[in-house]
Short mmCIF file of C-alpha atoms and ligand atoms in Angstrom, two decimals:
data_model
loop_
_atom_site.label_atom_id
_atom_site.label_comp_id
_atom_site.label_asym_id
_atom_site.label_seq_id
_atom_site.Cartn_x
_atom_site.Cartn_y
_atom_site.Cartn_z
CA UNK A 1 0.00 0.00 0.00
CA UNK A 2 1.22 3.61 -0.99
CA UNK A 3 -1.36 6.49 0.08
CA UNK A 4 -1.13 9.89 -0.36
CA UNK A 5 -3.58 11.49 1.94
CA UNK A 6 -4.59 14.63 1.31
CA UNK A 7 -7.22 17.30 4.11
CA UNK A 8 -9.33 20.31 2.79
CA UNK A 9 -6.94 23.03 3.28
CA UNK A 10 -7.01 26.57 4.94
CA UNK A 11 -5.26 29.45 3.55
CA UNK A 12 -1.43 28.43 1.51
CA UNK A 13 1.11 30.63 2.02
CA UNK A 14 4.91 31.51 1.49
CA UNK A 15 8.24 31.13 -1.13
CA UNK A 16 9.66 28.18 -2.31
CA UNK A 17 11.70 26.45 -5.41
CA UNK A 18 10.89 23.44 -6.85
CA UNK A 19 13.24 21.27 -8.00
CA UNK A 20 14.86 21.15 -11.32
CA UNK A 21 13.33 20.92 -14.48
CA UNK A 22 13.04 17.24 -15.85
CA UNK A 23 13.52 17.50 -19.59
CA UNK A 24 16.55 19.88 -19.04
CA UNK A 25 18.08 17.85 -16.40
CA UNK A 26 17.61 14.58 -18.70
CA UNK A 27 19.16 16.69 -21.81
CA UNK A 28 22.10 17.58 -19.34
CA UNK A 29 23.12 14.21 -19.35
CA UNK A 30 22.56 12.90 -22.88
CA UNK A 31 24.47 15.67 -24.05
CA UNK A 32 27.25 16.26 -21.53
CA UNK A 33 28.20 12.55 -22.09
CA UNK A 34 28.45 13.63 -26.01
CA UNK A 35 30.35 16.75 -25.33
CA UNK A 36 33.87 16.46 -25.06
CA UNK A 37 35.29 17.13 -21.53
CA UNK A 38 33.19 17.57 -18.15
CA UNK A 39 30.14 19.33 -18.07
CA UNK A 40 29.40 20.63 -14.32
CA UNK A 41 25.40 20.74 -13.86
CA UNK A 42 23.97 21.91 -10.68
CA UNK A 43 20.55 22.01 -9.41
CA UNK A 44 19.72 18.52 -11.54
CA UNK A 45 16.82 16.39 -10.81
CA UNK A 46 17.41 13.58 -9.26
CA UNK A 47 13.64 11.85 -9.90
CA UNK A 48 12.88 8.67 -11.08
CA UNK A 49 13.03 9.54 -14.41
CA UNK A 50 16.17 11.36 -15.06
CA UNK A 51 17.85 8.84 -12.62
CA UNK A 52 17.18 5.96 -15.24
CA UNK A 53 18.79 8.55 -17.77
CA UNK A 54 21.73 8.84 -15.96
CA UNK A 55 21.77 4.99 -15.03
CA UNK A 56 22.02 4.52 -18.88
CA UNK A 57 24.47 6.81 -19.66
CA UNK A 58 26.72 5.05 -16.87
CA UNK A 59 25.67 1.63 -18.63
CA UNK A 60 27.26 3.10 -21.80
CA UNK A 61 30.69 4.57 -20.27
CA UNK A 62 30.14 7.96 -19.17
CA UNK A 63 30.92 8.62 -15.69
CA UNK A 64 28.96 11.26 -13.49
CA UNK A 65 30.38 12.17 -10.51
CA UNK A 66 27.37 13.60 -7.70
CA UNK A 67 28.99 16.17 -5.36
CA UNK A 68 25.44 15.98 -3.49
CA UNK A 69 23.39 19.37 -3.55
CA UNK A 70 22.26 18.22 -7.01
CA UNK A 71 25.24 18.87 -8.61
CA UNK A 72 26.92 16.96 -11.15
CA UNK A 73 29.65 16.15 -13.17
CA UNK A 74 29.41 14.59 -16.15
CA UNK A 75 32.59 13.26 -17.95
CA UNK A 76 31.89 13.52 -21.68
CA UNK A 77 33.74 11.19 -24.05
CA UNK A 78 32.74 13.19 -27.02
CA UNK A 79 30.42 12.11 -30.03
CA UNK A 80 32.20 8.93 -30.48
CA UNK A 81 33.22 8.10 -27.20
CA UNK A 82 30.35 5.69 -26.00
CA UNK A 83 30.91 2.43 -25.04
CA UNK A 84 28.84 -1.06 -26.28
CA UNK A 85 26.51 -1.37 -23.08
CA UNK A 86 26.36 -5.18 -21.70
CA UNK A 87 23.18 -5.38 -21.02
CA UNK A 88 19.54 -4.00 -22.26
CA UNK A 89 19.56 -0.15 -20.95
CA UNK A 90 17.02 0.01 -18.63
CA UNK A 91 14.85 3.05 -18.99
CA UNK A 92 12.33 2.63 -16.00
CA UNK A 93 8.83 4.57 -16.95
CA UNK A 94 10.77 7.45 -18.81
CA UNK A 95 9.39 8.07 -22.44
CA UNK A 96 11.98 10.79 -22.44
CA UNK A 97 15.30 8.84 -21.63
CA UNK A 98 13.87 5.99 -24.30
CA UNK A 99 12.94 8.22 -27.13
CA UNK A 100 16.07 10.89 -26.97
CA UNK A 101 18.74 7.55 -26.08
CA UNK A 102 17.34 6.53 -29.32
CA UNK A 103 18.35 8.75 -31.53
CA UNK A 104 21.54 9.05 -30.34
CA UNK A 105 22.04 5.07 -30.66
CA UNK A 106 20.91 5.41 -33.93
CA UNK A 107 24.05 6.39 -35.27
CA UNK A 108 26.67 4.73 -33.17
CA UNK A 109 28.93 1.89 -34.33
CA UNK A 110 27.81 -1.00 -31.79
CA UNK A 111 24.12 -2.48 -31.06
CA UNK A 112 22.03 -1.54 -28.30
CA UNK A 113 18.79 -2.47 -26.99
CA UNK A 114 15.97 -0.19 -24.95
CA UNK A 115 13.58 -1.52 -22.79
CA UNK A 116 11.55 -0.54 -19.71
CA UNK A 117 9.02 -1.15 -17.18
CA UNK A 118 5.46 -2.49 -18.49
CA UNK A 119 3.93 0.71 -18.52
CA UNK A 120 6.99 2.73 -20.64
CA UNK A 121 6.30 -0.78 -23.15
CA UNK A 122 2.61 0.18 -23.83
CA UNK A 123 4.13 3.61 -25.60
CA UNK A 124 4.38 4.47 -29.30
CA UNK A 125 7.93 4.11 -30.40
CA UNK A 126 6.83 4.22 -34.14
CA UNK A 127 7.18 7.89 -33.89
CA UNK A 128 11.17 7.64 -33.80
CA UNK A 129 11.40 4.31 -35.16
CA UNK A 130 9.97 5.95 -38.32
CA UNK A 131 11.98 8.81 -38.94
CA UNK A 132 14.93 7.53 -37.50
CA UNK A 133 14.78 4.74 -40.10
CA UNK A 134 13.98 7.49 -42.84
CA UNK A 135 17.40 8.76 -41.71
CA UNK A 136 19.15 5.13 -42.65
CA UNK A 137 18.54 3.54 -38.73
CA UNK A 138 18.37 0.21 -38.39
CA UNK A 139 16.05 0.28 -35.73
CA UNK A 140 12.98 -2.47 -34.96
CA UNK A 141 9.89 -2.27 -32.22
CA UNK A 142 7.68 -4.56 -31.21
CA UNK A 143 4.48 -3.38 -33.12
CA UNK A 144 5.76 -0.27 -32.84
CA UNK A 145 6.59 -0.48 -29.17
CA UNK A 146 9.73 -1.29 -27.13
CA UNK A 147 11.88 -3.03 -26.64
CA UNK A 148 13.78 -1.00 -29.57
CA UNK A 149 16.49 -2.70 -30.83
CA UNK A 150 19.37 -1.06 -32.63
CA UNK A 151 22.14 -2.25 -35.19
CA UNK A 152 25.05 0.12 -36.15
CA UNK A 153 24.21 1.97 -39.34
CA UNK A 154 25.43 5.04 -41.19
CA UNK A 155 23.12 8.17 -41.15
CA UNK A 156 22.17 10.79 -43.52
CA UNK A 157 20.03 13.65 -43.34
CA UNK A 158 16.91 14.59 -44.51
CA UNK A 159 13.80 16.65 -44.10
CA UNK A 160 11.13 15.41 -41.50
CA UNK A 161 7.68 16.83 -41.47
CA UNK A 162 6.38 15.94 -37.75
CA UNK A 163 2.09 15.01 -37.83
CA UNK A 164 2.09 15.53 -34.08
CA UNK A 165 4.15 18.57 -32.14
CA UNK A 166 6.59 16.46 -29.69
CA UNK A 167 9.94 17.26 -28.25
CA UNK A 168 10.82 14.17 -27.72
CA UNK A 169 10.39 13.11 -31.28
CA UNK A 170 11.89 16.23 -32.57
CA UNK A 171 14.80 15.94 -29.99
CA UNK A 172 15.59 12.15 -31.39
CA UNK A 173 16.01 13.27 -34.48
CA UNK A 174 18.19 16.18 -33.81
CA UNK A 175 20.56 13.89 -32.12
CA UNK A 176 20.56 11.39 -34.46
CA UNK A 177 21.23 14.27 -37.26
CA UNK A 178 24.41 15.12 -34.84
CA UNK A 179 25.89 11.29 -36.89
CA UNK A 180 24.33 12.18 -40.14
CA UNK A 181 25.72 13.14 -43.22
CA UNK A 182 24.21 16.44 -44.02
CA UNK A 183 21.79 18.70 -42.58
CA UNK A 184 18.61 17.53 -40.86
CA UNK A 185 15.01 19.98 -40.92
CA UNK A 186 12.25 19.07 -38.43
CA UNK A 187 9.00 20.68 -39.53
CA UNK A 188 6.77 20.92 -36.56
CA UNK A 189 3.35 21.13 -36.48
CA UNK A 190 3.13 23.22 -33.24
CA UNK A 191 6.22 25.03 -30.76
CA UNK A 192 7.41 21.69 -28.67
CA UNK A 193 9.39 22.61 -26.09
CA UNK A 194 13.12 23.74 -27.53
CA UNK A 195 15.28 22.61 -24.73
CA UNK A 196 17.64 20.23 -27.19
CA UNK A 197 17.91 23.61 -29.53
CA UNK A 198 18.68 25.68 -26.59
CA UNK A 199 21.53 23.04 -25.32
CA UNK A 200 22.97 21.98 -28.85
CA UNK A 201 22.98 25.50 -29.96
CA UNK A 202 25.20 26.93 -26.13
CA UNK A 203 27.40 23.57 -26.87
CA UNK A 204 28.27 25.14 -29.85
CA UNK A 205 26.36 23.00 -33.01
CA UNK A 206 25.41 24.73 -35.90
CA UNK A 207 21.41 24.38 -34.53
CA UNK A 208 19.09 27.29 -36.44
CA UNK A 209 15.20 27.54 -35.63
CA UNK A 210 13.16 29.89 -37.78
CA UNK A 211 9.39 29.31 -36.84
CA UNK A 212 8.32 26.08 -36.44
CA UNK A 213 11.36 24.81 -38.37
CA UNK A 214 15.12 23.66 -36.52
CA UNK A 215 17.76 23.20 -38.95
CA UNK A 216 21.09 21.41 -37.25
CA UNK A 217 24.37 20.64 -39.74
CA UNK A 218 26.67 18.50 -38.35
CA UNK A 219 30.03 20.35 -37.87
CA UNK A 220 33.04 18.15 -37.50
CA UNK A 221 34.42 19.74 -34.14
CA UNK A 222 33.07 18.18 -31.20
CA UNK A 223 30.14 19.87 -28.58
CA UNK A 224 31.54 21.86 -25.82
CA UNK A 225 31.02 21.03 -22.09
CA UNK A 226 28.11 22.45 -20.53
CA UNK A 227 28.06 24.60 -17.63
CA UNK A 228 24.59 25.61 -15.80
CA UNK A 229 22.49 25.77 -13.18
CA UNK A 230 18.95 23.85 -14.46
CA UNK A 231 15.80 26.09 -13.46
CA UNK A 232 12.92 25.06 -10.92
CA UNK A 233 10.57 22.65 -13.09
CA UNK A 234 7.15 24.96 -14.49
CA UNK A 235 5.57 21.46 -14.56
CA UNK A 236 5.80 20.69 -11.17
CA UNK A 237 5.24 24.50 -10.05
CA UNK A 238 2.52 24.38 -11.41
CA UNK A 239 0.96 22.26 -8.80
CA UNK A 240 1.92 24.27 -5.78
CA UNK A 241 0.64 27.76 -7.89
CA UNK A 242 -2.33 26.19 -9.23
CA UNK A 243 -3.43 25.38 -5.74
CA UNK A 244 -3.13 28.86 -4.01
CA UNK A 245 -5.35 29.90 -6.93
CA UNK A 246 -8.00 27.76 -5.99
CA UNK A 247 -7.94 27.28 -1.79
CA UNK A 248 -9.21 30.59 -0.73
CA UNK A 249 -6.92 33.41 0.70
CA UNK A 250 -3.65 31.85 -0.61
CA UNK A 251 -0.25 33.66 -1.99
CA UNK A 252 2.59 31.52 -2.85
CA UNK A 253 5.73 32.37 -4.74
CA UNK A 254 7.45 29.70 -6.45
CA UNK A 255 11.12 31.34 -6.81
CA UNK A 256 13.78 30.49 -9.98
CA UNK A 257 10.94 28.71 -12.04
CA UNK A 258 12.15 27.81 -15.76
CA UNK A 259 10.05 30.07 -17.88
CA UNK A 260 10.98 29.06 -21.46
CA UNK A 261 7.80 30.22 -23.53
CA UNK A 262 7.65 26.71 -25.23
CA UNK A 263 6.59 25.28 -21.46
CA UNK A 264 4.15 28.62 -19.82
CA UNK A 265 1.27 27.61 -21.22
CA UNK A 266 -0.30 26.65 -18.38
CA UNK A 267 0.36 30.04 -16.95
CA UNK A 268 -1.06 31.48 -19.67
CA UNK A 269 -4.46 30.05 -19.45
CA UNK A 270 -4.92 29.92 -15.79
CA UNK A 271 -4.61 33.83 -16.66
CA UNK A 272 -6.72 34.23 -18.97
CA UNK A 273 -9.44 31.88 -16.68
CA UNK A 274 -8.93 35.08 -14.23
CA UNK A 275 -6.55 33.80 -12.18
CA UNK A 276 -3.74 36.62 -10.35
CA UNK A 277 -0.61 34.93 -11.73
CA UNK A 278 2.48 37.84 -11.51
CA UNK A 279 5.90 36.77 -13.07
CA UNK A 280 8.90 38.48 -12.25
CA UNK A 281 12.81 38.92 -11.33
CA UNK A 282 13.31 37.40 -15.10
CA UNK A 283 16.45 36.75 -15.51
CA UNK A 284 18.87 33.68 -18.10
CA UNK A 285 21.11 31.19 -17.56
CA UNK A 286 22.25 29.07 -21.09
CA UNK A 287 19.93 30.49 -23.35
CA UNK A 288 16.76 29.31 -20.64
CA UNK A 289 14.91 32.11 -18.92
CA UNK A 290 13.48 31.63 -15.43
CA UNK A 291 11.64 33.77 -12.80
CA UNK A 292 9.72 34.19 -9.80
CA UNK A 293 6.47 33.15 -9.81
CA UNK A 294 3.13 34.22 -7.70
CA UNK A 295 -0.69 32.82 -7.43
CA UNK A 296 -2.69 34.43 -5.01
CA UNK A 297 -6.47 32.20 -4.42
CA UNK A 298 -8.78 33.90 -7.46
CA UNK A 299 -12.52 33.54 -9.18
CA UNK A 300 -11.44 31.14 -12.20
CA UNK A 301 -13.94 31.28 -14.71
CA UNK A 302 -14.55 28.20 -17.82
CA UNK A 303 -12.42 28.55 -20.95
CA UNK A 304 -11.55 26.86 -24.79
CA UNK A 305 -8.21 25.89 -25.17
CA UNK A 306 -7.13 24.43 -28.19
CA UNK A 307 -4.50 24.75 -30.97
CA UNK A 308 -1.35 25.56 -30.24
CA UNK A 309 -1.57 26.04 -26.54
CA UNK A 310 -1.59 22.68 -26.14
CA UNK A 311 1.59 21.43 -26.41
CA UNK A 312 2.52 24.48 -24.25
CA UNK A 313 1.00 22.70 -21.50
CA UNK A 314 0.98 19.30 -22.57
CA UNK A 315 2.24 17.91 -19.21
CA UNK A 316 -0.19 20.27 -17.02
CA UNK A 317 -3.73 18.86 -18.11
CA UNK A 318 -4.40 16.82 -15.16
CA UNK A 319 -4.10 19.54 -13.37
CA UNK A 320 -5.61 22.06 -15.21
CA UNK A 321 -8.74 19.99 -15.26
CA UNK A 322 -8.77 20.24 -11.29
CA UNK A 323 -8.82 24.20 -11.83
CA UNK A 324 -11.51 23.62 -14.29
CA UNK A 325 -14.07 21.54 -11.60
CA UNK A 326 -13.60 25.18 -9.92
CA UNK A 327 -14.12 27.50 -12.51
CA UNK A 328 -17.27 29.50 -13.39
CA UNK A 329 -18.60 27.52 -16.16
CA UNK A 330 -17.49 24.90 -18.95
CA UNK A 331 -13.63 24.98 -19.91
CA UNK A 332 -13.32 22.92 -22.98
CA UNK A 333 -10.39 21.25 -24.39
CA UNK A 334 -9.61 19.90 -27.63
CA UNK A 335 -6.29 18.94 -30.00
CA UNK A 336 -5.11 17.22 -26.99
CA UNK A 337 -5.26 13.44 -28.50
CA UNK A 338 -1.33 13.53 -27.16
CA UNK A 339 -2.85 13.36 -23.82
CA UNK A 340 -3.90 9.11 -24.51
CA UNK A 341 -0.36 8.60 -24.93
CA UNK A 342 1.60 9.83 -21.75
CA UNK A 343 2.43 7.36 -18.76
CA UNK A 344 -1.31 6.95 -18.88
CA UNK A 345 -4.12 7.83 -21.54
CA UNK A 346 -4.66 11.30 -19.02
CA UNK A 347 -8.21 11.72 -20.79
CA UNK A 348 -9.39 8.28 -19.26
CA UNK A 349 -7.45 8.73 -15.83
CA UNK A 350 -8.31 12.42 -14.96
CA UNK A 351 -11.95 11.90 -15.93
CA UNK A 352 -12.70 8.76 -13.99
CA UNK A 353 -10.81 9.73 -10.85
CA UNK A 354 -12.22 13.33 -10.82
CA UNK A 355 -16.01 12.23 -11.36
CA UNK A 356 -15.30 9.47 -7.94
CA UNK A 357 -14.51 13.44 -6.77
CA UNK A 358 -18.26 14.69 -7.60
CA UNK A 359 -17.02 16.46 -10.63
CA UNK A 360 -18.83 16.84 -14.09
CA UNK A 361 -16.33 16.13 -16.71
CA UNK A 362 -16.80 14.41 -20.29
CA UNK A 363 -14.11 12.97 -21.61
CA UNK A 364 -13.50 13.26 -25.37
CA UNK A 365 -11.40 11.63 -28.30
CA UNK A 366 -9.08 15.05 -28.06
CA UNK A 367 -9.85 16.31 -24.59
CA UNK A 368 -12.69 16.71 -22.04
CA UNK A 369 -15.59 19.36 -21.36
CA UNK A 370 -15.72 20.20 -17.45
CA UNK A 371 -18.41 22.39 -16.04
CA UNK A 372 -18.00 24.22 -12.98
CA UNK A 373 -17.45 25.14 -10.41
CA UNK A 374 -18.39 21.80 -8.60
CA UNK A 375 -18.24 21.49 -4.81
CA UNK A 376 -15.60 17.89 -5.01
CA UNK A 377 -15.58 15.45 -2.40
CA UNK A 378 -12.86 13.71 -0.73
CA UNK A 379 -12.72 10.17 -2.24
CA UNK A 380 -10.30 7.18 -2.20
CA UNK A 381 -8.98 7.74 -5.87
CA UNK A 382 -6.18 6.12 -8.03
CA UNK A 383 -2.79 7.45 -9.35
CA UNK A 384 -3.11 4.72 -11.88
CA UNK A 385 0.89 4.61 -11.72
CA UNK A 386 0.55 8.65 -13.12
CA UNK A 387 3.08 10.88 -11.25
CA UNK A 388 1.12 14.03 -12.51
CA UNK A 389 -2.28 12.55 -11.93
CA UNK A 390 -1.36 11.55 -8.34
CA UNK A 391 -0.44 15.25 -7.85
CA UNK A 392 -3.00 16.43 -9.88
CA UNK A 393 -5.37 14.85 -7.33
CA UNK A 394 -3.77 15.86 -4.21
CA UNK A 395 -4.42 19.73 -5.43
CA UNK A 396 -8.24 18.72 -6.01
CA UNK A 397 -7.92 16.95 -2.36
CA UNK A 398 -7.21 20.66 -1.05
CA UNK A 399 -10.04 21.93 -2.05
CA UNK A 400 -12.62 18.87 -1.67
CA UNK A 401 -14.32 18.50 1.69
CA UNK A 402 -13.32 15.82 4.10
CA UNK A 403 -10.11 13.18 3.31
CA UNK A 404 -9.17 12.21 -0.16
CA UNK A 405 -7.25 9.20 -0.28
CA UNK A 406 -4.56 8.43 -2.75
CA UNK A 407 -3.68 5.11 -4.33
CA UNK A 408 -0.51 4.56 -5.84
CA UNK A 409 0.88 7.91 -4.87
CA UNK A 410 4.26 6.11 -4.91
CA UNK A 411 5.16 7.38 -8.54
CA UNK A 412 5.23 11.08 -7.47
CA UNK A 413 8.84 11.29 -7.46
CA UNK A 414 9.17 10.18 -10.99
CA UNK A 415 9.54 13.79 -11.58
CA UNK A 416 8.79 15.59 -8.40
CA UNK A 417 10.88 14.30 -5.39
CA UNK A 418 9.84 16.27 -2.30
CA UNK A 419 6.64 17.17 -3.49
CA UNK A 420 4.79 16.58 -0.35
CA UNK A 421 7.02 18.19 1.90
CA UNK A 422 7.00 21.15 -0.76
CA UNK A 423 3.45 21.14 -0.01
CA UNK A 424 3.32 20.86 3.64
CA UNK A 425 6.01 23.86 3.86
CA UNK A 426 3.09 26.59 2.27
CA UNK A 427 0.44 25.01 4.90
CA UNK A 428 -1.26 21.63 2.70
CA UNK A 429 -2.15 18.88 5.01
CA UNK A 430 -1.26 15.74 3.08
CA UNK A 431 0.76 12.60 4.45
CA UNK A 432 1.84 9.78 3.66
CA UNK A 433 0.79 7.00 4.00
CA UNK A 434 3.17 3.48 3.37
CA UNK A 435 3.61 0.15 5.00
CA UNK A 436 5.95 -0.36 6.89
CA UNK A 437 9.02 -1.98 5.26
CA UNK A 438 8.50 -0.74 1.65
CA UNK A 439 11.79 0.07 0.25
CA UNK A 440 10.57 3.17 -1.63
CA UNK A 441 10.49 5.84 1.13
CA UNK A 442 10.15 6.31 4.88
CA UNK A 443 6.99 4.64 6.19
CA UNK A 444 5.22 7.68 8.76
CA UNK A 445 2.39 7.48 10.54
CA UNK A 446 -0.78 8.77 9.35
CA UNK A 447 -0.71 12.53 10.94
CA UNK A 448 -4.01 14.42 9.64
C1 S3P B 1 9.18 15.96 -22.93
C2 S3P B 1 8.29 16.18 -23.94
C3 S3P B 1 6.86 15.97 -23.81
C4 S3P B 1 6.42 15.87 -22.36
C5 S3P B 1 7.34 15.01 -21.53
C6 S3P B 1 8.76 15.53 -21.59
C7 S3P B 1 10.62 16.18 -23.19
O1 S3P B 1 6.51 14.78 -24.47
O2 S3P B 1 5.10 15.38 -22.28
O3 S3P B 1 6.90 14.97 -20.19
O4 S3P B 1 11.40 16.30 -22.24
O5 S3P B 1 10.98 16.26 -24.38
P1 S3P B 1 6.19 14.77 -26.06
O6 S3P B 1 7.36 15.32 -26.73
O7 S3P B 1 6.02 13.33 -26.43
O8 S3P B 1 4.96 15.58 -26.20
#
């Protein structure tokens, strides 16, 4: 048994930093082992997710010194420096780690195979196996899922015109274009997030975005080290913000938040629903731009979101429903298909758990129509193995009345370690809840 549970909640207040974002800390990795010399990294996530990165780049050579306080050092080997791994490289329940590792194996000279847990195997791998292969791979799935296997072939590059906006397929191709002969153009549909461009471009590859389109020609001189300091994770502020919006008489400041315009989308509509979001203190580090950022408890009222918002805030819709169940009227949502394909098909998940909740939301084949605002109450509800649906849920157990009970809250730390005592620090009552003995986490006594 893992529980998260979760008591209606007075007033949330105070400042604090989340840790650091996920897809830049994973990018750290994958490209400070290509780089040539030792990238230093501090303020890296050490979740679930980006730990199975870093497990695989170990698997294939690269050593990574951790100095504790998050930081890192990564000993690049340079673009040809990886090593044949022994074994299948493990890459837990992280779409990211198997989708980016794979287009970097794409073009080495040895074979390598990616697998993961049951839940990473259900995912569509067609989506790199496809172009990757367009770009010479030899590269085969099982029906289009992993395991992905991968023989040594040479690359060339190519033009790729993405049908769905996704970083991580953009990002495998990228890196497999870093090993191909020529240049490589991703076309993309909508702005997915441009972390890889950011990185490739400070490490010193010829990587050019105009629009929607990234252009990178391989140079012959090796990437340059990185050195940075990875912002507070927008996805997983969210969650702290997005409650003091709705539990009446909260401010909270989430400080040194990543605020890369390819990721704010949430922000942006929580906004425009009437929420009092205030960013400020901007400031850069590597190309990224990060700030302060505030929520203070508001009105929400229903909105449409569709287009190219979405993949803005593709991670964030979990929770954004939650805000929804509270807002004056119906928010709609549609383009979101994407959202069937995460850790868990998020349309299903968020809709069934919310509605145990008392909440009126219809799922749809590209999103969900929520009326509000809907008095929710506590329930015993199901991560369903979902990091952001467990913590989507805890934020709805804040504002529903009595105890909501959370199954399967163990996955939270898959990209937000700490979040409960995050929580706890601006005032939520949440504990946890484990037996005694599990080897995940401290087992404490229920405390509400
Ligand atoms: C990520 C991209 C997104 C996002 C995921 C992280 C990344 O996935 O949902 O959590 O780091 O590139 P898609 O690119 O598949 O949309």
């Amino acid at each position: 048994m893992d529980q998260l549970i979760v008591g209606k909640g007075s007033s949330l207040h105070g400042r604090i930093r989340v840790p650091g974002d996920k897809s830049i800390s994973h990018r750290t990795l994958l490209l400070g082992a290509l780089a040539e010399g030792d990238s230093v990294v501090r303020g890296f996530l050490p979740s679930g997710d980006c730990m199975a990165t870093l497990r695989c780049i170990e698997a294939l050579g690269i050593q990574v010194e951790e100095h504790g306080d998050n930081t890192l050092t990564i000993q690049g080997r340079g673009l040809r420096g990886l090593c044949r791994p022994d074994q299948p490289l493990d890459c837990v329940r992280s779409g990211t780690t198997m989708r980016l590792l794979a287009g970097i194996l794409a073009g080495q000279s040895f074979a390598s195979t990616l697998t993961g847990d049951e839940q990473l195997l259900r995912r569509p791998m067609g989506r790199i196996a496809e172009p990757l292969r367009k770009m010479g791979a030899q590269i085969t799935t099982r029906d289009g899922r992993g395991p992905l296997k991968i023989r040594p072939a040479k690359l060339h590059g190519g033009e790729h015109t993405l049908p769905v906006a996704s970083a991580q397929v953009k990002s495998a191709i990228l890196l497999a274009g870093l090993y191909a002969e020529g240049p490589t153009v991703v076309q993309q549909p909508g702005p997915a997030r441009d972390h890889t461009e950011l990185m490739l471009a400070a490490m010193g590859a010829d990587v050019r975005s105009s629009g929607l389109t990234v252009t990178l020609t391989p140079r012959s001189r090796e990437l340059s080290p990185l050195d940075l300091s990875v912002p507070g994770d927008v996805s997983s502020a969210s969650f702290p913000l997005v409650a003091a919006l709705l539990v009446a008489s909260s401010e909270v400041m989430v400080e040194w938040v990543g605020v890369n315009p390819t990721r704010t989308g949430l922000l942006d509509v929580v906004s425009q629903m009437g929420g009092e979001i205030a960013i400020d203190s901007e400031s850069r580090q590597g190309g990224e731009p990060m700030a302060n950022v505030t929520a203070a408890a508001s009105d929400l009222k229903g909105i449409e979101i569709g287009g190219s918002t979405v993949v803005r805030m593709i991670d964030e819709f979990p929770l954004l429903a939650v805000a929804a169940t509270q807002a004056k009227g119906a928010t709609v949502v549609r383009d979101a298909a994407e959202l069937r394909v995460k850790e868990t098909d998020r349309i299903a998940c968020i809709a069934s758990e919310l509605s145990k909740m008392g909440a009126h939301i219809e799922p749809e084949r590209d999103g969900f129509t929520i009326v509000g605002p809907t008095p929710l109450e506590g329930a015993l509800v199901d991560s369903h193995g979902d990091h952001r649906i467990a913590m989507a849920l805890a934020v709805a157990g804040l504002v529903a009345s009595g105890e909501t009970i959370i199954d399967g809250a163990r996955c939270i730390p898959d990209s937000f370690p700490g979040f409960v005592e995050r929580m706890q620090e601006i005032g939520a009552r949440m504990e946890w809840v484990w037996d005694r003995g599990d080897c995940h986490g401290p087992s404490r006594e229920r405390e509400l």
